[in-house]
XYZ file of C-alpha atoms in Angstrom:
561
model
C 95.905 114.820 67.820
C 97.297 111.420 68.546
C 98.951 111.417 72.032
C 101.624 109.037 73.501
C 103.225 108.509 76.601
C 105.514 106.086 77.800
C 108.419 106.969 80.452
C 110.927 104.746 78.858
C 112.260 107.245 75.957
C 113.356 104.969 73.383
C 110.297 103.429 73.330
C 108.340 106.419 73.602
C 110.265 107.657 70.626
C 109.638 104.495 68.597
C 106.226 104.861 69.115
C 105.918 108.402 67.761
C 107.930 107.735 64.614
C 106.000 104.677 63.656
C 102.689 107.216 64.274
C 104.640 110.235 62.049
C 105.270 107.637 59.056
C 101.515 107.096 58.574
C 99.704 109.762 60.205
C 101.926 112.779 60.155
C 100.616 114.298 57.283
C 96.796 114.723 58.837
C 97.399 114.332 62.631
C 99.365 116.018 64.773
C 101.771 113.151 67.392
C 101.958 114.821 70.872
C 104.318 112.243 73.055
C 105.625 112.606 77.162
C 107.213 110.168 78.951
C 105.105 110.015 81.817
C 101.417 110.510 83.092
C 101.632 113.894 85.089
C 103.328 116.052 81.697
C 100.878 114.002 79.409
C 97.768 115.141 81.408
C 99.470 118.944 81.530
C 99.538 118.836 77.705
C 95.575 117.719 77.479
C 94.680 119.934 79.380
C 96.742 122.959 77.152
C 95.213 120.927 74.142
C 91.278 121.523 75.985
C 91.666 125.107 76.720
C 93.004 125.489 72.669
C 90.335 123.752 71.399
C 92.295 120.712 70.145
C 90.798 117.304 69.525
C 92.466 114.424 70.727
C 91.247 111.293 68.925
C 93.434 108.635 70.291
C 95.557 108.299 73.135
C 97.994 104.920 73.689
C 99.520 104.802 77.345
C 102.362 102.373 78.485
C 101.070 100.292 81.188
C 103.560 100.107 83.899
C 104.925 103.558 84.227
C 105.991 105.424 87.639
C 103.996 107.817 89.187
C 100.519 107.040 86.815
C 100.583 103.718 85.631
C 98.711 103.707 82.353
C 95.313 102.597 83.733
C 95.611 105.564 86.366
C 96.674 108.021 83.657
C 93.717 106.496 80.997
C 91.052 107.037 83.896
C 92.553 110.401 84.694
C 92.591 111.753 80.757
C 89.042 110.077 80.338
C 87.840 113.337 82.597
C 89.453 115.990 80.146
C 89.042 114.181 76.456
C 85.999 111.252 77.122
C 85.470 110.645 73.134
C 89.432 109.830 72.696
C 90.190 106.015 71.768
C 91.927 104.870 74.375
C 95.640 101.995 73.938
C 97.012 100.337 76.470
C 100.578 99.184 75.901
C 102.027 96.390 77.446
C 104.387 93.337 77.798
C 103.136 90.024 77.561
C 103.166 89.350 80.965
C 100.780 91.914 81.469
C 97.922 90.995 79.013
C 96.176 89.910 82.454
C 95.949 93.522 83.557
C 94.946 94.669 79.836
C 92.137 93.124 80.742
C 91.108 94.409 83.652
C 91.926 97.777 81.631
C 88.806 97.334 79.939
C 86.633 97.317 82.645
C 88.195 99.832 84.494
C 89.058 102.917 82.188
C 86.705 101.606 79.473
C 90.115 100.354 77.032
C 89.538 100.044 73.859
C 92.636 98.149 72.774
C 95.966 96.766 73.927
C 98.979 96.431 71.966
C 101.313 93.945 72.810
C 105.403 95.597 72.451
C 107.308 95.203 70.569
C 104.871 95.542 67.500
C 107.030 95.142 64.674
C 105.836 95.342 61.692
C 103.613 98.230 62.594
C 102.191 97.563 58.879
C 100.893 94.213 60.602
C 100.612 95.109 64.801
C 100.065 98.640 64.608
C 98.785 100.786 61.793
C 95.203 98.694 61.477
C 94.369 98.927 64.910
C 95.094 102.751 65.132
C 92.949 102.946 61.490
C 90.001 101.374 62.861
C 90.271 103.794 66.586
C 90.647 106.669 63.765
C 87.325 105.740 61.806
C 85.471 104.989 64.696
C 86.402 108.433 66.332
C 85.180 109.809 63.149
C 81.829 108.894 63.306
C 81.393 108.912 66.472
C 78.511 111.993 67.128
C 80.527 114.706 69.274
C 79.774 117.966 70.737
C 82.093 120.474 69.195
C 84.704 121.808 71.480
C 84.354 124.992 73.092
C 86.425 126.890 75.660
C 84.770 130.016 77.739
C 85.905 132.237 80.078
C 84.201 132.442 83.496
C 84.501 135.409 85.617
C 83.618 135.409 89.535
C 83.893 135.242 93.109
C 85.248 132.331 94.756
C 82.296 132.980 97.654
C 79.663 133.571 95.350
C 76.634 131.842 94.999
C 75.858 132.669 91.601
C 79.503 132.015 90.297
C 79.525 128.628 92.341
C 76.199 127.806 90.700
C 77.515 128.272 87.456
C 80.690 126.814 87.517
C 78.806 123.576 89.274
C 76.672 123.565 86.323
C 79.361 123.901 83.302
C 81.039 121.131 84.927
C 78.523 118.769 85.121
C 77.321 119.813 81.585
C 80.956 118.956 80.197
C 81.269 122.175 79.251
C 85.296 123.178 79.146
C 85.574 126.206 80.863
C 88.726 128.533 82.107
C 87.895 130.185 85.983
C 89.169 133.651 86.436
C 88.882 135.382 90.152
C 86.828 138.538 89.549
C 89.810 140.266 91.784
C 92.702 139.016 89.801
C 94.476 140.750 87.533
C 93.335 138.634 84.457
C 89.791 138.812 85.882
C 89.567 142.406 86.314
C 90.697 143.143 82.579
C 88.234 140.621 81.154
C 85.630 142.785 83.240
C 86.345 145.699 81.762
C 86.793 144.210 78.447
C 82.390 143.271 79.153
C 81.852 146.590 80.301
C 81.204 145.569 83.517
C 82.321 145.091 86.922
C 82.460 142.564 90.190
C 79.358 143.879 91.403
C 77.597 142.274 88.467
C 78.783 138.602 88.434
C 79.733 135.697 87.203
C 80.435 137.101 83.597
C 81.045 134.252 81.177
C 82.657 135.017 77.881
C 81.432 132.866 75.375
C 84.125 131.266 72.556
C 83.044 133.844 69.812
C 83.907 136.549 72.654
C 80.256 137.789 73.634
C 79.922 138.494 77.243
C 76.940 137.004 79.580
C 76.507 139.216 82.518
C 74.955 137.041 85.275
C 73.210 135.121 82.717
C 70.940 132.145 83.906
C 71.206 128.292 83.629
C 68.992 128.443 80.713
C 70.428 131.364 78.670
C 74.071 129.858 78.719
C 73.089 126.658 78.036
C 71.482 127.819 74.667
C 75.043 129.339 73.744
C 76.853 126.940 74.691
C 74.945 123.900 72.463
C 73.031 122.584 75.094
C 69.702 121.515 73.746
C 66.834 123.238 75.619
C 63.796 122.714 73.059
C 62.543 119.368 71.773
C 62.672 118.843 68.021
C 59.140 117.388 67.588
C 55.875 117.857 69.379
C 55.039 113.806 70.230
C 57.178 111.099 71.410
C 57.021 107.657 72.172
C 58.173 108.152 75.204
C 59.177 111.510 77.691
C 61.421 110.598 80.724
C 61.295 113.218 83.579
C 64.506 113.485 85.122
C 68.432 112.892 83.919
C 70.054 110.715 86.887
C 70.582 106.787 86.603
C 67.611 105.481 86.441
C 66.065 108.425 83.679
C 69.517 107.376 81.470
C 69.043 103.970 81.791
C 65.519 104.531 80.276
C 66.542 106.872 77.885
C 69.210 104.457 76.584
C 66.833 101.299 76.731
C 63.933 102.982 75.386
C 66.003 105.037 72.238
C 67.822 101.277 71.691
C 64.347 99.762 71.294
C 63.152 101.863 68.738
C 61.033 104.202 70.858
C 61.418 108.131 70.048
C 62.606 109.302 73.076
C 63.326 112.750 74.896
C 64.666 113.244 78.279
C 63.603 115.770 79.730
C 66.167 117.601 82.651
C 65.877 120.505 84.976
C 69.618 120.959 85.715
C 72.230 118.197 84.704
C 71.995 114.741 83.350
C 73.731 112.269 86.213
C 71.468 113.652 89.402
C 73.177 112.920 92.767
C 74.989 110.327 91.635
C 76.827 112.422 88.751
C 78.294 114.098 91.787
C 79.757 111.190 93.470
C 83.638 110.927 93.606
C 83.580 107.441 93.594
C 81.034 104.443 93.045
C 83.134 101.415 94.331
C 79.912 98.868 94.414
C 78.782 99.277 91.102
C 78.580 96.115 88.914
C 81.541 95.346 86.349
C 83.968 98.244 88.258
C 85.817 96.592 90.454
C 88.042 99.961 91.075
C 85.344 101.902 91.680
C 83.996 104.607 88.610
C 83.192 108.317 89.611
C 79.541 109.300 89.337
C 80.528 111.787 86.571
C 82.556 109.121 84.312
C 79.352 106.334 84.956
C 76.895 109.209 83.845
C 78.714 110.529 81.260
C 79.140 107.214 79.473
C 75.165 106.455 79.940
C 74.368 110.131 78.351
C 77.005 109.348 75.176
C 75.402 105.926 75.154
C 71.722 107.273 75.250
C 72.954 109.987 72.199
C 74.078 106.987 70.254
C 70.717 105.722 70.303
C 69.308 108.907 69.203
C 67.573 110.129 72.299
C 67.256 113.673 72.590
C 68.142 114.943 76.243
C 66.869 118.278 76.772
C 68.816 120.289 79.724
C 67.035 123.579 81.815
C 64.152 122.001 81.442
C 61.559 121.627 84.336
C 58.706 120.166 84.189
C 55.968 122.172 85.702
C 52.573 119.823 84.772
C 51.265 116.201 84.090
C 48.104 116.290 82.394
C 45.860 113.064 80.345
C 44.541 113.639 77.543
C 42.858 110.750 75.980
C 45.475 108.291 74.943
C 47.991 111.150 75.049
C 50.420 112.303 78.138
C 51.175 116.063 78.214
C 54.365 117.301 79.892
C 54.309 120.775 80.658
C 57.455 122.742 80.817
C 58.592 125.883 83.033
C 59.022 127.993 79.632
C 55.013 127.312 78.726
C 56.108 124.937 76.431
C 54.669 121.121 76.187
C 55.321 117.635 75.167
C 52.912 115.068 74.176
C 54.321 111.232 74.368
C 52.102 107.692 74.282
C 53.833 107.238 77.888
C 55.979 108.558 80.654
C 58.824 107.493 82.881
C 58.967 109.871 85.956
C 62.564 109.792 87.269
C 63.191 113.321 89.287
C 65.094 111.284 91.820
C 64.871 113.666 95.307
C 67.069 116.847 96.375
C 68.803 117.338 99.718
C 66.723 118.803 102.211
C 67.842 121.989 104.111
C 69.856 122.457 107.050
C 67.439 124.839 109.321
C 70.344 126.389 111.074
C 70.714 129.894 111.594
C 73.536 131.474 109.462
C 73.104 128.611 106.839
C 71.063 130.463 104.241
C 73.135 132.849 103.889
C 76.005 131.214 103.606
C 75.076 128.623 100.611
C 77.454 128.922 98.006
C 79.726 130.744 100.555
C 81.749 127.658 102.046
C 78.501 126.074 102.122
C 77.043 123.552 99.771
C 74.790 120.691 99.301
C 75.544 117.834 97.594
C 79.270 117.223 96.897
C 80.200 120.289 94.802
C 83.388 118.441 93.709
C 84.291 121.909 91.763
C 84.929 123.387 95.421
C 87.062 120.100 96.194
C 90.431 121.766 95.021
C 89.765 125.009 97.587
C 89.958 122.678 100.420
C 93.243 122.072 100.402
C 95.159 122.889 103.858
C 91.590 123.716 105.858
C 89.310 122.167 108.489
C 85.829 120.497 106.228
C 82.955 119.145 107.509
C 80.495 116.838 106.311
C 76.962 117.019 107.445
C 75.084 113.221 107.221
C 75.708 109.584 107.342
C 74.327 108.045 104.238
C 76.836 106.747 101.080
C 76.755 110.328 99.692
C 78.000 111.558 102.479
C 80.480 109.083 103.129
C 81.878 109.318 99.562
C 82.492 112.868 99.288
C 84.571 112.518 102.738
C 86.377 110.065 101.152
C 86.933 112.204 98.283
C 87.574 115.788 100.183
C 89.909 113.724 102.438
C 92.868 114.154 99.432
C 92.872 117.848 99.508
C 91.955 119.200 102.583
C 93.554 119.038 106.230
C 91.090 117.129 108.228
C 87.109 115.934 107.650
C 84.688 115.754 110.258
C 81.490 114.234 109.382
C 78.663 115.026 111.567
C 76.102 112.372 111.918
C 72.713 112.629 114.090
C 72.504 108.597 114.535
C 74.489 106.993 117.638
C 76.620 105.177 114.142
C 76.677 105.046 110.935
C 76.135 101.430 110.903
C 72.442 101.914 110.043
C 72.594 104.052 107.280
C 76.184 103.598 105.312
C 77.296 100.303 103.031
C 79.959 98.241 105.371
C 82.894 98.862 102.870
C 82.736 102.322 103.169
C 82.801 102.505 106.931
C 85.425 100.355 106.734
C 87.382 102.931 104.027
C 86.302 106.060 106.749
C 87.865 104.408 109.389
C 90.910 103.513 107.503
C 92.027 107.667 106.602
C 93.390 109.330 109.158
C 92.271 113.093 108.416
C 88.757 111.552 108.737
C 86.866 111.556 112.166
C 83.056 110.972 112.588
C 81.049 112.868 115.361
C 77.711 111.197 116.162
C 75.043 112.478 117.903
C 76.250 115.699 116.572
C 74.145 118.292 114.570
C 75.159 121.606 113.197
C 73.006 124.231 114.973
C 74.219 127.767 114.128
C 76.571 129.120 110.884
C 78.711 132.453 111.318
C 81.132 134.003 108.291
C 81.370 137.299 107.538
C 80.803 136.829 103.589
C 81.643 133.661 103.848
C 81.644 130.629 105.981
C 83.962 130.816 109.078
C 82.798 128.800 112.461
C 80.206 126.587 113.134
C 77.929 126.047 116.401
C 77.882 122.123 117.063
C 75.383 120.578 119.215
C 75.987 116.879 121.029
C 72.362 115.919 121.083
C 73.396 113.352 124.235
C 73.522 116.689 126.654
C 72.911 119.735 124.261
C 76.168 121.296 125.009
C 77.601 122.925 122.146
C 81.245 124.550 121.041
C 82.543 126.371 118.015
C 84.718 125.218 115.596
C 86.530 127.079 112.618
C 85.789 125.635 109.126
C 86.667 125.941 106.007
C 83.610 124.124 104.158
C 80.618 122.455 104.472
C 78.716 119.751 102.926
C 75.704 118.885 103.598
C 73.962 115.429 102.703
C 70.600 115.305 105.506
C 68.082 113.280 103.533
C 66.165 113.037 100.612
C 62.741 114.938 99.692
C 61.515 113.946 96.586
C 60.274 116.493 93.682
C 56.547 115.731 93.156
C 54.893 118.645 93.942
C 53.684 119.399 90.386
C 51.901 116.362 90.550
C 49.371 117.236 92.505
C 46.048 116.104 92.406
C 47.251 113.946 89.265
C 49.558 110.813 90.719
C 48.957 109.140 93.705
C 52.069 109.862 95.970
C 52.342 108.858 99.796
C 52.347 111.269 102.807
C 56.149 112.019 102.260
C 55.426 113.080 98.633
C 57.550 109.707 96.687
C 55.174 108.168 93.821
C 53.385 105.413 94.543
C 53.439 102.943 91.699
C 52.617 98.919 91.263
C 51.730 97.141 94.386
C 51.875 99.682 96.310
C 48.785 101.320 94.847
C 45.610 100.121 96.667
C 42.682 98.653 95.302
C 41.657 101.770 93.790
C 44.575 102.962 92.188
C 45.220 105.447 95.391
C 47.883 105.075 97.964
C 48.065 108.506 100.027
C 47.766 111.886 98.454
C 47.306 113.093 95.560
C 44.523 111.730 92.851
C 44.127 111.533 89.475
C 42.390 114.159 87.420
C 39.261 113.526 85.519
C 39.699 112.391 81.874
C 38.159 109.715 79.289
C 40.529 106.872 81.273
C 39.493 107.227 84.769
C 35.739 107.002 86.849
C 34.555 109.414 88.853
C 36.012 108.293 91.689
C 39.363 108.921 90.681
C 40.477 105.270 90.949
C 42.756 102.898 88.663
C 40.663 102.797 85.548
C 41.101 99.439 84.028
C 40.559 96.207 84.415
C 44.001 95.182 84.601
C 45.924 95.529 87.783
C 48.626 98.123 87.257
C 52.197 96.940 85.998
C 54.458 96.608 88.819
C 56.081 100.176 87.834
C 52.928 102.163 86.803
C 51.297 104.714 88.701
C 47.989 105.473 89.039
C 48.235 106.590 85.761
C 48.016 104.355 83.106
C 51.240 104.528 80.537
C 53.095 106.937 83.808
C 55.657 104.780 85.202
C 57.673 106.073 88.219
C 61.342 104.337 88.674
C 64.746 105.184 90.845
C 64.035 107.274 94.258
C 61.430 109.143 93.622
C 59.079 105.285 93.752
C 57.963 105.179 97.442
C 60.050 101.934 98.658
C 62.678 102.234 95.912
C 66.157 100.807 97.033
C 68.123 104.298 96.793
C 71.221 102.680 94.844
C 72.739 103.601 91.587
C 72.399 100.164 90.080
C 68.713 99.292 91.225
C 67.752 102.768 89.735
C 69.537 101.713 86.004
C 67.520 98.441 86.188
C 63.976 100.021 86.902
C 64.593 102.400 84.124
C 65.364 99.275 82.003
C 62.624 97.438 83.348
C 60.314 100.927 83.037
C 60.896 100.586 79.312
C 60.199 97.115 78.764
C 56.785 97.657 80.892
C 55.961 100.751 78.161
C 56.149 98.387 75.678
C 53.508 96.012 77.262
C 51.442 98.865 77.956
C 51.658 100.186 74.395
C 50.224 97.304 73.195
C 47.476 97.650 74.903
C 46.760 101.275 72.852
C-alpha cells in the first residue's frame, strides 16, 4: 500500500494519480483528505493484514497536521517510509519533522515533473522498505474479561510485543460466538485465536509468544556477549555491542522497553524536543538492535549466573543455558507492592502497576488515581488526564518537589482534571470483582475517607531483580549490583559473594590485579548498567549511555582473554 492524505482535494488527487501512473500496477494508492479518516483506514489495513510501505502526509492540515498524523500512524505501521509534504515556507518545520516523527523525506509542492521531484524519491523509500528485515503481519483474536487479570496480562503483553491484536469482551455477542467456536467458555479465559484459526485457552506468556514469532530460544550455544534485561540501557547494549561486531543475544523475561516502554511520554530525552512515547523510543532501539543482527529473545528469565573458567553461563527458567565471553546485567527494577488490604485481589481488576496504557481508553468519564510521585508517575497522569474525568495522584512526601523533574510539575499543575494529595497513602481497596472505593489515609492526622474510583496506578518505588544472584555478585543491602568504584578493596560491597572458580581466591574477593572497570562487578567480564547499578541515575538517557559505555568496557576486557 502507498497511502496519502492531504485535506485539500485537488491536491490530494494529484498526488494519487502521479502515484497510479508508476506504481499502480504493483501497489495499491489508498488517499483521505485528512488525518482522523487516514488513521481509520490503517487501522482497517492492520486488522486485514495489509502492508503499508510508504505513507506521504501534507504538512499543514486541520485537525492532525502532518507531523501529528506521522507520529500517530508511526504506532499502527512503524516500518512505513514516512513524506512530509510541504510549501516552501515550511521547509523549517520539515526539519524539525525529522526529529520528531523520525521523517524520512520532504517533498517540496508543487513537484512537477514527478519523473524529476517525485518518482526517485518514492523508488528509493520503496527499495529500502524492501529490505528492510520485518516481522510478518499477523492479526489474532483475543477473547476476555475487561476485569481480568489474566486477559489484562495478556493484552499488556501483545501490546508491548507489537503484536496486532483485535479485543473481544468474553460477554459480547462477537465474543461469546468465538467461544463457542474454541469449545470453550468465559470461565476459561483469555482465549486467543491465533491467525491460522487455532485457539489458545488461557495460554501463557511463553506459549503465545512461540505462535506468534516471538523468538524464545537462542540460535547458538556461545556468544560474545548475553545482555540480561530488554529496557534502555539492555537495547542500547544490544545495539552497540551487535554494531561492533560482537554476537549478541538479549536475553528478556517479559517485553523489550522495561518501564520506560510504558511511558506515555518522554519530553527530556535528547534530540526530541516534542517529547517521544516510551513505546515509539523502544521500539526504534529494538528495530535498530535487529538491524545489527542481535538476537532478542522474549519469555526468557534468567534463573542463574555461574563462572566457568573464561566462560559466563546464563541459566534460563526453561533449564536451558547460554555461554558468552561476557555479560551486561540490565534487569532494571519492578514496582514494589502496595500492602493494602483489598489490593491483591484487585490487580488486574481496576488495579495496575506500572502505566498499563492498554487500560488508558477505559478511563474515559471516571474518577483515576495515581499512587507515587516520581516521573513515572507523573507521566502516566499526564497521559490518563486525556481520557478520564479527573486524576488524583497520591503522594506520601509533603511535595513532589523532591522526587519529580521541574517541567513536569510544572505540566501537573497546568491540567485542570489533575490534583495532587500529599501526605496521602492508600490504606484499604474494596470492589466487588473489581475495583470500586478506596480507603485514603492523610498521614498528618491519620484520618481517613472513602472515595469511589475507577482505576488505579500504582508507581511506589523501585526493587531491583537480583535475587538469582545470590552468593555470585556483590549487591548492596537493598539488593542493586554493585559495580566499579563502588566495590571495595576486595571486590565486595554488601551481600552477596562470588562463587569459587579458577578466577577468584578463596576469599571470594576481586581476583585480579587490575582494579575493576568502572562498570564491572565483582565479576570479571559481568558488567551491571541502568537501575539495577547501586547509585545509577534512574533516567532513560543515562541508562542508553552505560549500555554504550558497558560495551565499549567488554571490549577492553576481552582483550585481556
Amino acid at each position: 500500500m502507498l497511502v496519502t492524505v492531504d485535506d485539500d482535494p485537488s491536491v490530494s488527487r494529484a498526488v494519487a494519480r502521479d502515484l497510479r501512473r508508476r506504481y499502480g500496477e504493483r501497489n495499491r494508492i489508498v488517499r483521505a483528505e485528512s488525518g482522523e479518516d487516514a488513521l481509520d483506514a490503517l487501522r482497517q489495513m492492520k486488522l486485514r493484514g495489509d502492508q503499508v510501505a510508504v505513507i506521504l502526509a501534507d504538512y499543514r492540515m486541520p485537525g492532525l497536521t502532518g507531523i501529528e498524523f506521522l507520529e500517530r500512524a508511526m504506532d499502527i505501521y512503524p516500518y512505513a517510509r514516512r513524506v512530509l509534504l510541504t510549501a516552501y515556507a515550511d521547509t523549517s518545520a520539515a526539519i524539525d519533522a525529522i526529529n520528531i516523527v523520525d521523517v524520512d523525506h520532504y517533498l517540496l509542492k508543487p513537484w512537477d515533473p514527478p519523473e524529476e521531484k517525485l518518482y526517485p524519491v518514492i523508488d528509493d523509500l520503496l527499495r529500502a522498505w524492501q529490505r528492510e528485515e520485518r516481522k510478518p503481519v499477523r492479526v489474532a483474536k483475543l477473547v476476555g474479561h475487561r476485569w481480568s487479570a489474566p486477559s489484562t496480562d495478556l493484552r499488556d503483553f501483545l501490546a508491548r510485543n507489537q503484536v496486532p491484536y483485535h479485543w473481544y469482551a468474553a460477554d459480547g455477542e462477537e465474543g461469546q460466538r468465538l467461544l463457542a467456536a474454541a469449545g470453550t467458555d468465559d470461565k476459561h479465559i483469555p482465549v486467543l485465536i491465533t491467525t491460522d484459526g487455532e485457539p489458545m485457552i488461557a495460554p501463557s506468556n511463553a506459549e503465545v509468544a512461540a505462535r506468534v514469532g516471538l523468538a524464545t530460544t537462542p540460535e547458538r550455544e556461545f556468544y560474545d556477549l548475553v545482555v540480561v534485561g530488554g529496557g534502555p540501557a539492555g537495547l542500547g547494549a544490544a545495539v552497540y555491542g551487535a554494531s561492533e561486531g560482537l554476537s549478541t543475544v538479549l536475553v528478556e523475561k517479559y517485553a523489550t522497553g522495561g518501564q520506560a516502554g510504558q511511558s506515555s511520554r518522554i519530553e527530556n530525552y535528547l534530540g526530541f524536543p516534542d517529547g517521544v512515547s516510551g513505546g515509539q523510543l523502544t521500539d526504534r532501539a529494538r528495530r535498530q538492535a535487529v538491524k545489527f543482527r542481535a538476537e532478542l529473545l522474549t519469555t526468557s528469565e534468567a534463573t542463574g549466573l555461574e563462572v566457568n573458567g573464561p566462560a559466563r553461563t546464563i541459566r534460563l527458567s526453561d533449564g536451558s543455558a547460554i555461554d558468552a565471553k561476557a555479560i551486561i546485567l540490565a534487569t532494571g527494577v519492578s514496582y514494589r507492592q502496595l500492602n493494602a488490604p483489598g489490593c491483591t485481589e484487585m490487580t488486574g481488576a481496576g488495579v495496575f502497576y506500572g502505566a498499563a496504557l492498554t487500560e488508558a481508553e477505559e478511563c474515559k468519564d471516571q474518577d483515576v488515581f495515581v499512587v507515587g510521585g516520581a516521573n513515572s508517575a507523573g507521566q502516566a497522569a499526564v497521559y490518563l488526564a486525556k481520557f478520564a474525568r479527573s486524576v488524583t495522584m497520591l503522594v506520601r512526601a509533603h511535595s513532589l518537589e523532591d522526587s519529580m523533574s521541574y517541567y513536569l510539575i510544572q505540566q501537573i499543575a497546568g491540567i485542570p482534571n489533575i490534583s495532587v494529595r500529599n501526605c496521602t497513602e492508600v490504606s484499604e481497596v474494596y470492589g466487588a470483582g473489581h475495583l470500586e472505593r478506596l480507603e485514603l489515609r492523610d498521614l498528618t492526622n491519620g484520618s481517613t475517607e472513602i472515595v469511589d474510583a475507577g482505576q488505579l496506578f500504582i508507581f511506589i518505588g523501585a526493587a531491583p531483580r537480583t535475587s538469582w544472584l545470590d552468593g555470585v555478585v556483590a549487591r548492596d543491602k537493598h539488593g542493586f549490583v554493585l559495580a566499579g568504584p563502588d566495590l571495595d578493596q576486595n571486590g565486595q560491597g554488601g551481600q552477596g559473594s562470588q562463587g569459587g572458580d579458577d578466577d577468584q581466591d578463596d576469599q571470594g574477593g576481586w581476583p585480579l590485579d587490575r582494579p575493576p572497570y568502572h562498570l564491572e562487578t565483582s565479576v570479571p567480564g559481568v558488567f551491571a548498567v541502568g537501575d539495577v547499578r547501586a547509585e545509577s541515575a534512574k533516567r532513560v538517557a543515562s541508562a542508553v549511555g552505560e549500555g554504550a559505555m558497558a560495551v565499549m568496557l567488554v571490549h577492553r576486557y576481552l582483550e585481556t582473554l
